[in-house]
Coordinates of C-alpha atoms in Angstrom, one line a residue:
M18 CA 102.8 134.2 124.4
F19 CA 106.3 134.8 125.4
R20 CA 105.9 138.4 126.3
A21 CA 102.6 137.6 128.2
A22 CA 104.7 135.0 130.4
S23 CA 107.5 137.4 131.0
F24 CA 105.1 139.9 132.2
Y25 CA 103.6 137.3 134.5
V26 CA 106.8 136.0 135.9
G27 CA 108.0 139.7 136.5
G28 CA 104.9 140.3 138.4
R29 CA 105.9 137.6 140.8
R30 CA 109.3 138.8 141.0
R31 CA 108.0 142.5 142.0
H32 CA 105.8 140.8 144.4
V33 CA 108.6 139.3 146.2
A34 CA 111.0 142.4 145.9
A35 CA 108.2 144.3 147.6
A36 CA 108.6 142.2 150.6
A37 CA 112.4 142.6 150.8
G38 CA 112.4 146.3 151.0
R39 CA 111.8 149.7 149.4
A40 CA 115.4 150.2 147.8
E41 CA 114.6 147.4 145.6
N42 CA 111.0 148.7 144.6
A43 CA 112.5 152.0 143.8
V44 CA 115.1 150.2 141.4
E45 CA 112.5 148.3 139.8
G46 CA 110.3 151.4 139.2
N47 CA 113.0 153.0 137.5
M48 CA 113.4 150.0 135.3
R49 CA 109.5 150.1 134.6
K50 CA 109.8 153.9 133.5
G51 CA 112.6 152.9 131.2
R52 CA 110.6 150.0 129.7
T53 CA 107.7 152.5 129.2
D54 CA 109.8 155.0 127.7
G55 CA 111.1 152.4 125.4
G56 CA 107.7 151.5 124.4
K57 CA 106.7 155.0 123.3
G58 CA 110.0 155.1 121.2
R59 CA 109.0 151.7 119.5
S60 CA 105.4 153.3 119.2
V61 CA 106.5 156.2 117.3
Q62 CA 108.7 154.1 115.2
G63 CA 105.8 152.0 114.2
K64 CA 103.6 155.0 113.4
G65 CA 106.5 156.2 111.1
F66 CA 106.9 152.8 109.4
G67 CA 102.9 152.6 109.0
R68 CA 102.8 155.9 107.5
K69 CA 105.7 154.9 104.9
S70 CA 103.8 151.5 104.0
A71 CA 100.7 153.8 103.4
V72 CA 102.6 155.9 101.0
L73 CA 104.2 152.9 99.2
C74 CA 100.8 151.1 98.9
L75 CA 99.1 154.4 97.6
I76 CA 102.2 154.6 94.9
M77 CA 101.5 150.9 93.8
V78 CA 97.9 151.4 93.5
I79 CA 98.1 154.6 91.5
L80 CA 101.0 152.9 89.4
T81 CA 99.2 149.9 88.6
A82 CA 95.6 151.8 87.8
G83 CA 97.9 154.2 85.7
L84 CA 99.7 151.7 83.5
N85 CA 96.3 150.0 82.9
V86 CA 94.5 153.3 81.9
A87 CA 97.6 154.2 79.6
A88 CA 97.6 150.6 78.1
W89 CA 93.8 150.8 77.3
N90 CA 94.0 154.0 75.6
S91 CA 97.4 154.2 73.9
T92 CA 98.9 151.5 71.4
V93 CA 102.2 153.6 71.0
F94 CA 102.7 153.5 74.7
C95 CA 102.2 149.7 74.8
D96 CA 104.5 149.1 71.7
W97 CA 107.3 151.2 73.5
Y98 CA 106.9 149.0 76.6
I99 CA 106.8 145.9 74.9
A100 CA 110.1 146.9 72.8
N101 CA 112.1 148.5 75.6
L102 CA 110.9 147.2 79.1
F103 CA 109.3 144.2 78.9
P104 CA 112.5 142.2 77.7
L105 CA 114.3 143.5 80.9
W106 CA 111.9 141.2 82.9
V107 CA 112.8 138.4 80.9
N108 CA 116.5 138.6 81.0
T109 CA 116.5 139.2 84.7
Y110 CA 113.7 137.5 86.4
G111 CA 113.2 135.0 83.8
R112 CA 116.8 133.9 84.0
L113 CA 116.5 133.9 88.0
T114 CA 113.4 131.6 87.8
G115 CA 115.0 129.7 84.9
I116 CA 117.8 128.4 87.3
F117 CA 115.2 125.9 88.8
P118 CA 114.6 122.9 87.2
F119 CA 110.6 122.9 88.1
S120 CA 107.9 125.4 87.4
V121 CA 108.6 128.3 90.0
G122 CA 105.0 129.6 88.8
E123 CA 103.3 126.4 89.4
W124 CA 104.5 126.5 92.9
L125 CA 103.6 130.2 93.5
I126 CA 100.0 129.3 92.3
G127 CA 99.9 126.6 95.1
A128 CA 101.1 129.2 97.5
G129 CA 98.5 131.7 96.5
I130 CA 95.8 129.0 96.9
V131 CA 97.0 128.2 100.5
L132 CA 97.1 132.0 101.1
V133 CA 93.6 132.7 100.1
A134 CA 92.3 129.5 101.9
F135 CA 94.0 130.7 105.1
A136 CA 92.5 134.2 104.6
L137 CA 89.1 132.8 104.1
F138 CA 89.7 130.7 107.5
L139 CA 90.9 133.5 109.5
G140 CA 87.9 135.7 108.4
L141 CA 85.6 132.7 109.4
L142 CA 87.4 132.3 112.5
W143 CA 86.9 135.9 113.5
G144 CA 83.2 135.7 112.4
V145 CA 82.7 132.7 114.8
V146 CA 84.4 134.6 117.7
G147 CA 82.1 137.5 117.0
L148 CA 79.1 135.3 117.2
V149 CA 80.4 133.7 120.5
K150 CA 80.9 137.2 122.2
G151 CA 77.7 138.5 120.9
A152 CA 76.0 135.4 122.4
A153 CA 78.1 135.8 125.8
L154 CA 76.8 139.5 125.8
L155 CA 73.2 138.6 125.3
L156 CA 73.3 135.8 128.0
K157 CA 75.1 138.1 130.2
A158 CA 72.2 140.7 129.8
V159 CA 69.6 138.1 130.3
M160 CA 71.1 136.7 133.3
G161 CA 71.9 140.1 134.9
S162 CA 68.1 140.9 134.6
A163 CA 67.0 137.5 136.3
P164 CA 66.3 137.3 140.1
D165 CA 69.5 136.6 142.2
S166 CA 67.9 133.7 144.1
G167 CA 68.5 130.4 142.4
R168 CA 70.7 131.8 139.8
T169 CA 73.5 129.5 138.7
A170 CA 76.9 131.3 137.9
V171 CA 77.8 130.4 134.2
K172 CA 81.4 131.0 132.9
T173 CA 81.1 132.0 129.2
G174 CA 83.9 132.2 126.6
A175 CA 84.2 135.7 127.1
D176 CA 84.8 135.4 130.8
C177 CA 87.7 132.8 129.8
L178 CA 89.1 135.6 127.2
G179 CA 89.0 138.2 130.1
T180 CA 91.8 136.0 132.1
P181 CA 95.4 137.1 131.8
H182 CA 95.9 134.0 129.6
G183 CA 92.8 134.5 127.9
S184 CA 93.6 138.2 127.2
A185 CA 97.0 137.2 126.0
Y186 CA 95.8 134.9 123.6
R187 CA 93.5 137.2 122.2
S188 CA 96.1 140.1 121.9
F189 CA 98.3 137.5 120.1
L190 CA 95.4 136.5 117.8
R191 CA 94.7 140.1 116.7
R192 CA 98.4 141.0 116.1
F193 CA 98.8 137.8 114.1
T194 CA 95.5 138.3 112.1
G195 CA 96.4 142.0 111.3
G196 CA 99.9 141.0 110.3
F197 CA 98.5 138.3 108.1
Y198 CA 95.8 140.6 106.3
R199 CA 98.7 143.3 105.8
F200 CA 100.8 140.5 104.2
F201 CA 97.8 139.2 102.2
G202 CA 97.1 142.9 101.0
W203 CA 100.9 143.6 100.1
T204 CA 101.1 140.1 98.0
F205 CA 97.6 140.9 96.1
L206 CA 99.0 144.4 95.2
T207 CA 102.2 142.9 94.1
V208 CA 100.4 140.5 92.0
C209 CA 98.4 143.0 90.3
L210 CA 101.3 145.1 89.4
I211 CA 103.0 142.2 88.1
M212 CA 100.4 140.9 86.1
T213 CA 99.9 144.4 84.7
L214 CA 103.5 144.7 83.8
N215 CA 104.1 141.0 82.2
C216 CA 100.4 140.6 80.9
F217 CA 97.7 143.0 80.7
I218 CA 99.7 145.8 78.8
L219 CA 100.8 143.3 76.1
Y220 CA 97.2 142.8 75.3
H221 CA 97.0 146.3 73.8
G222 CA 100.1 146.5 71.7
S223 CA 100.1 146.2 67.8
T224 CA 99.7 142.7 66.6
F225 CA 102.5 140.4 65.0
S226 CA 100.8 140.7 61.7
Q227 CA 100.5 144.7 62.1
H228 CA 104.1 144.6 62.7
Y229 CA 105.3 142.5 59.9
F230 CA 102.7 142.0 57.2
G231 CA 100.8 145.2 57.2
E232 CA 96.9 145.9 57.6
D233 CA 94.8 142.8 56.4
D234 CA 92.1 143.6 54.1
G235 CA 90.2 140.4 55.1
E236 CA 89.3 139.4 51.7
Y237 CA 90.0 135.7 51.2
T238 CA 88.0 133.1 49.2
L239 CA 87.2 129.6 50.0
E240 CA 89.5 128.8 47.2
D241 CA 92.4 130.3 49.2
L242 CA 91.2 128.5 52.4
I243 CA 91.4 125.1 50.5
A244 CA 94.8 125.8 49.0
V245 CA 96.6 126.5 52.2
Y246 CA 94.8 123.5 53.8
N247 CA 95.9 121.1 51.0
M248 CA 99.5 122.2 51.3
V249 CA 99.2 121.4 54.9
A250 CA 97.5 118.2 54.4
E251 CA 100.2 117.0 51.8
R252 CA 103.0 117.9 54.3
C253 CA 101.4 115.8 56.9
N254 CA 100.7 113.0 54.8
Q255 CA 104.3 112.9 53.7
L256 CA 105.7 113.3 57.0
A257 CA 103.7 110.9 59.0
G258 CA 105.6 108.0 57.0
S259 CA 109.0 109.4 58.1
M260 CA 108.3 109.3 61.9
E261 CA 110.3 106.9 64.0
R262 CA 107.6 104.7 65.9
D263 CA 107.6 102.1 68.6
E264 CA 105.6 98.8 68.2
T265 CA 102.2 100.1 69.1
G266 CA 102.7 103.1 66.2
M267 CA 103.4 105.7 68.8
V268 CA 105.8 108.5 67.5
L269 CA 109.4 108.6 69.2
Y270 CA 111.5 111.4 69.7
K271 CA 115.2 110.7 70.5
G272 CA 116.8 114.3 70.1
G273 CA 117.7 116.2 67.2
L274 CA 120.9 117.9 66.0
G275 CA 121.1 121.7 66.5
K276 CA 122.9 124.4 64.4
K277 CA 126.1 123.6 66.1
E278 CA 125.6 119.6 65.6
A279 CA 125.0 119.2 69.2
L280 CA 122.4 116.5 70.4
R281 CA 119.1 118.8 71.4
D282 CA 116.1 117.7 73.3
L283 CA 112.7 119.1 72.6
A284 CA 113.1 122.2 74.9
D285 CA 116.5 123.1 73.6
Q286 CA 115.1 122.8 69.8
A287 CA 112.2 125.0 70.5
R288 CA 114.6 127.7 72.1
E289 CA 116.8 127.5 69.1
L290 CA 114.2 127.7 66.5
M291 CA 112.5 130.7 68.3
A292 CA 115.8 132.5 68.5
E293 CA 116.3 131.7 64.6
L294 CA 112.8 133.4 63.8
G295 CA 114.2 136.7 65.2
A296 CA 116.3 137.1 62.1
D297 CA 113.2 137.6 60.3
Y298 CA 111.0 139.0 62.9
P299 CA 113.4 141.3 65.4
Q300 CA 110.9 141.3 68.1
L301 CA 111.2 137.5 68.5
D302 CA 115.1 138.0 69.1
G303 CA 116.6 137.7 72.3
Y304 CA 116.9 135.4 75.4
Y305 CA 114.2 132.3 75.9
P306 CA 114.2 130.4 79.2
R307 CA 113.9 126.7 78.8
P308 CA 110.4 125.5 78.8
K309 CA 109.3 123.5 81.8
A310 CA 106.8 120.4 82.3
L311 CA 104.0 120.9 84.9
L312 CA 103.8 118.5 88.0
S313 CA 100.0 119.1 87.2
S314 CA 100.0 118.0 83.9
D315 CA 97.2 115.5 84.5
F316 CA 95.0 118.2 86.0
M317 CA 95.9 120.1 82.8
C318 CA 94.6 117.2 80.5
Q319 CA 91.3 117.7 82.4
Q320 CA 91.2 121.3 81.4
H321 CA 92.1 120.2 77.7
M322 CA 95.1 122.6 78.0
Q323 CA 98.4 122.1 76.3
G324 CA 100.5 124.9 78.1
Y325 CA 100.6 128.1 80.2
Y326 CA 102.6 131.3 80.2
F327 CA 103.0 132.4 83.9
P328 CA 103.6 136.1 84.1
F329 CA 104.3 136.3 87.6
S330 CA 107.5 133.8 86.9
M331 CA 108.1 134.4 83.5
E332 CA 108.1 131.0 82.3
A333 CA 106.8 128.9 79.6
N334 CA 105.0 125.5 80.7
Y335 CA 103.7 122.7 78.9
N336 CA 101.6 119.6 79.6
D337 CA 104.1 116.6 79.4
V338 CA 101.2 114.0 79.5
M339 CA 99.7 114.9 76.2
H340 CA 100.8 113.4 73.1
I341 CA 104.1 114.1 72.0
L342 CA 103.7 115.7 68.6
N343 CA 101.6 118.5 70.9
I344 CA 104.7 119.4 72.5
P345 CA 107.0 121.2 70.2
S346 CA 104.4 123.8 68.9
T347 CA 103.2 124.4 72.5
M348 CA 106.7 125.1 73.6
C349 CA 107.2 127.6 70.8
H350 CA 103.5 128.8 71.4
E351 CA 104.2 129.6 75.1
L352 CA 107.9 131.1 74.1
A353 CA 106.1 133.5 72.1
H354 CA 104.5 134.9 74.9
L355 CA 107.8 135.8 76.5
R356 CA 108.4 138.1 73.6
G357 CA 105.4 140.2 74.1
Y358 CA 103.0 138.4 71.9
I359 CA 100.0 137.5 74.2
Y360 CA 97.1 137.0 71.8
E361 CA 96.5 133.3 71.5
D362 CA 96.0 133.1 67.7
E363 CA 99.2 135.1 67.1
A364 CA 101.3 132.7 69.5
N365 CA 99.7 129.6 67.5
F366 CA 101.0 131.1 64.2
I367 CA 104.5 131.8 65.7
G368 CA 104.7 128.4 67.0
Y369 CA 103.9 127.1 63.3
L370 CA 106.5 129.1 61.7
A371 CA 109.0 128.0 64.4
C372 CA 108.2 124.3 63.8
V373 CA 107.9 124.3 59.9
G374 CA 110.9 126.0 59.3
S375 CA 112.9 123.5 61.3
E376 CA 115.3 120.9 59.6
D377 CA 114.1 118.5 62.2
E378 CA 111.2 116.3 60.5
F379 CA 109.4 115.7 63.8
F380 CA 109.3 119.4 64.5
R381 CA 108.0 120.2 61.0
Y382 CA 105.2 117.5 61.2
A383 CA 104.4 118.7 64.6
G384 CA 104.1 122.2 63.4
Y385 CA 101.6 121.3 60.4
L386 CA 99.7 119.2 62.6
S387 CA 99.1 121.9 65.0
V388 CA 97.0 123.9 62.4
L389 CA 95.5 121.3 60.4
V390 CA 92.3 120.8 62.5
Y391 CA 91.6 124.7 62.4
L392 CA 92.0 124.8 58.7
N393 CA 89.9 121.6 58.4
N394 CA 87.2 123.0 60.8
D395 CA 86.8 126.3 58.6
I396 CA 86.2 124.0 55.4
Y397 CA 83.7 122.2 57.2
Y398 CA 81.9 125.6 58.3
A399 CA 82.1 126.7 54.8
W400 CA 80.4 123.4 53.5
R401 CA 77.9 123.7 56.5
D402 CA 76.8 127.6 56.1
H403 CA 77.4 128.1 52.3
P404 CA 76.7 124.6 50.4
D405 CA 76.4 126.3 47.0
I406 CA 79.7 128.4 47.4
Y407 CA 81.6 125.0 48.5
E408 CA 80.3 122.8 45.8
D409 CA 81.1 125.2 43.1
T410 CA 84.6 125.7 44.8
V411 CA 85.5 122.2 45.1
K412 CA 85.0 121.6 41.4
R413 CA 88.0 124.0 40.9
I414 CA 90.2 122.9 43.8
A415 CA 89.0 119.7 45.9
P416 CA 90.4 119.5 49.4
V417 CA 93.0 116.7 49.7
A418 CA 92.3 113.6 51.8
V419 CA 94.2 113.1 54.8
E420 CA 95.7 109.9 55.5
E421 CA 94.2 107.7 58.5
Q422 CA 97.6 107.6 60.2
V423 CA 97.8 111.5 60.4
W424 CA 94.6 111.4 62.4
T425 CA 95.7 108.9 64.9
D426 CA 98.8 111.2 65.4
N427 CA 96.6 114.3 65.7
I428 CA 95.1 113.5 69.4
F429 CA 95.4 115.5 72.5
V430 CA 96.1 112.6 74.9
T431 CA 96.0 108.8 74.3
Q432 CA 92.9 106.6 75.5
E433 CA 95.4 104.8 77.8
E434 CA 96.4 108.3 79.7
W435 CA 92.7 109.2 79.9
D436 CA 92.0 106.0 81.5
R437 CA 94.8 106.5 84.0
I438 CA 93.8 110.4 84.7
N439 CA 90.1 109.6 85.2
G440 CA 90.7 106.6 87.2
K441 CA 92.3 108.7 90.0
A442 CA 90.9 112.1 89.3
L443 CA 89.4 113.9 92.5
L444 CA 87.1 116.1 90.3
D445 CA 85.1 115.0 87.0
T446 CA 86.8 115.9 83.9
E447 CA 83.8 117.4 82.1
L448 CA 83.4 119.7 85.1
V449 CA 87.2 120.8 85.2
D450 CA 87.1 121.4 81.5
K451 CA 83.9 123.8 81.5
A452 CA 85.3 125.7 84.4
A453 CA 88.9 126.0 82.7
D454 CA 86.8 127.2 79.3
A455 CA 84.7 129.7 81.4
F456 CA 87.7 131.0 83.2
I457 CA 90.0 131.4 80.0
D458 CA 87.0 132.8 77.9
G459 CA 86.4 135.5 80.9
N460 CA 90.0 136.3 81.2
L461 CA 90.5 137.2 77.4
K462 CA 87.4 139.0 77.2
L463 CA 88.3 141.0 80.5
N464 CA 91.5 141.9 78.4
G465 CA 89.7 143.2 75.4
I466 CA 89.5 139.9 73.2
L467 CA 86.0 139.9 72.4
D468 CA 85.4 136.6 70.9
G469 CA 87.2 134.9 73.9
K470 CA 88.5 131.5 73.6
V471 CA 87.4 131.5 69.8
S472 CA 90.4 133.7 69.4
Y473 CA 92.7 130.6 69.2
S474 CA 91.2 129.6 65.8
R475 CA 92.0 133.1 64.3
V476 CA 95.4 131.6 63.2
V477 CA 93.6 130.6 60.0
R478 CA 93.5 134.3 59.0
L479 CA 97.1 134.7 59.9
L480 CA 98.0 131.7 57.6
L481 CA 96.0 133.1 54.8
Q482 CA 97.6 136.5 55.0
Y483 CA 101.2 135.0 55.4
Y484 CA 100.9 132.8 52.4
R485 CA 99.1 135.5 50.2
L486 CA 102.5 137.5 51.1
K487 CA 104.9 134.9 50.8
G488 CA 103.3 132.4 48.3
L489 CA 102.8 128.8 49.0
P490 CA 105.7 126.4 49.1
E491 CA 106.2 124.1 46.0

């Protein structure tokens, strides 16, 4: 609009100057020539910039595609990348986003939603403009073939756009739309490359168990399963009575002592415990950013999600509305993704190891609780699918009874919080949960996890393998 207005005022000045005399006309003619030459220079520069942008775009597309092809076809490449390059992003970009007290990734997702919505709006707007112009041309064609007599002059939207102001508006809208969609395209390409570097490649590396436990022969009996379950159930029963609670029975955590006797909150404890695991499992060694609570935790509850790892911000995020005993293992789970272990069962297992290895009873209790239901479910499936084997096995080793207080503590969200969330929710929780399940399941399968969301429960196999190698604690 500014350039169009300048042109219009300049036109008026030229008209007045023409009345004043030829000398001023000659001067202004030279000025117009200078402006025209300058426009050619800018045009050449614009073409050069466009070619460079196209080359850079092509490089990004080839790099992203090439990295994905290499990842799907070479575990060796993925392992080298995870060990040597992936930590660089955590130590640089992860430290940068870690400066902010809020989740940068959450705000980036919000910005992405706005960007996509605006892209759809612009596309719809130009679609409407196209329909209006088409209707205007059709109307003109019909009116042009009608007799002149009695015909009423009709000014269409296309005619309005043909005026100086209309042309300027149309020109501005075209430039703005072109610039926006170029920005949108570059953003999309950047997101694809970042997701490839910080997520997709990780799915094709060696697993945690392959790194540290060797190949799993997969031969475990129901007796092995019950033995691990009993150990976990007994620890839960013991620790439930050691928790500090309020007058309603809700577990409290007022902080714990770190290795330097400093008072630590949940996030600091989780970071320290994950770093300590690095002594036994070298790939877990290194810098961990502070886990961050999400502003959208209510919406996460509707998805039945405890945490998220955001590859485009290198952050571990958790739901701070869920029951407090879910938080320690969730923090450690999400931090495990930042060391290159992207599989959910592995992250569950690493979170468990970090928590139960703590000297803090609260963290130990949270760690044992995090796998209790998985173990219990597998025993139930054995009873349901193989009743004869189950009856024979429990004669030798019966499952330990879990105390009622443990099951009371082992909840996702309190009923009070559910009532609050559902009371103000814009979308039905059941609908959100189904949509989230479909998205997560599809994302996992897209990255080669063929059993999708069921992979979360494979932590039981890792527990069985681990305790076969290490032996059950006394």
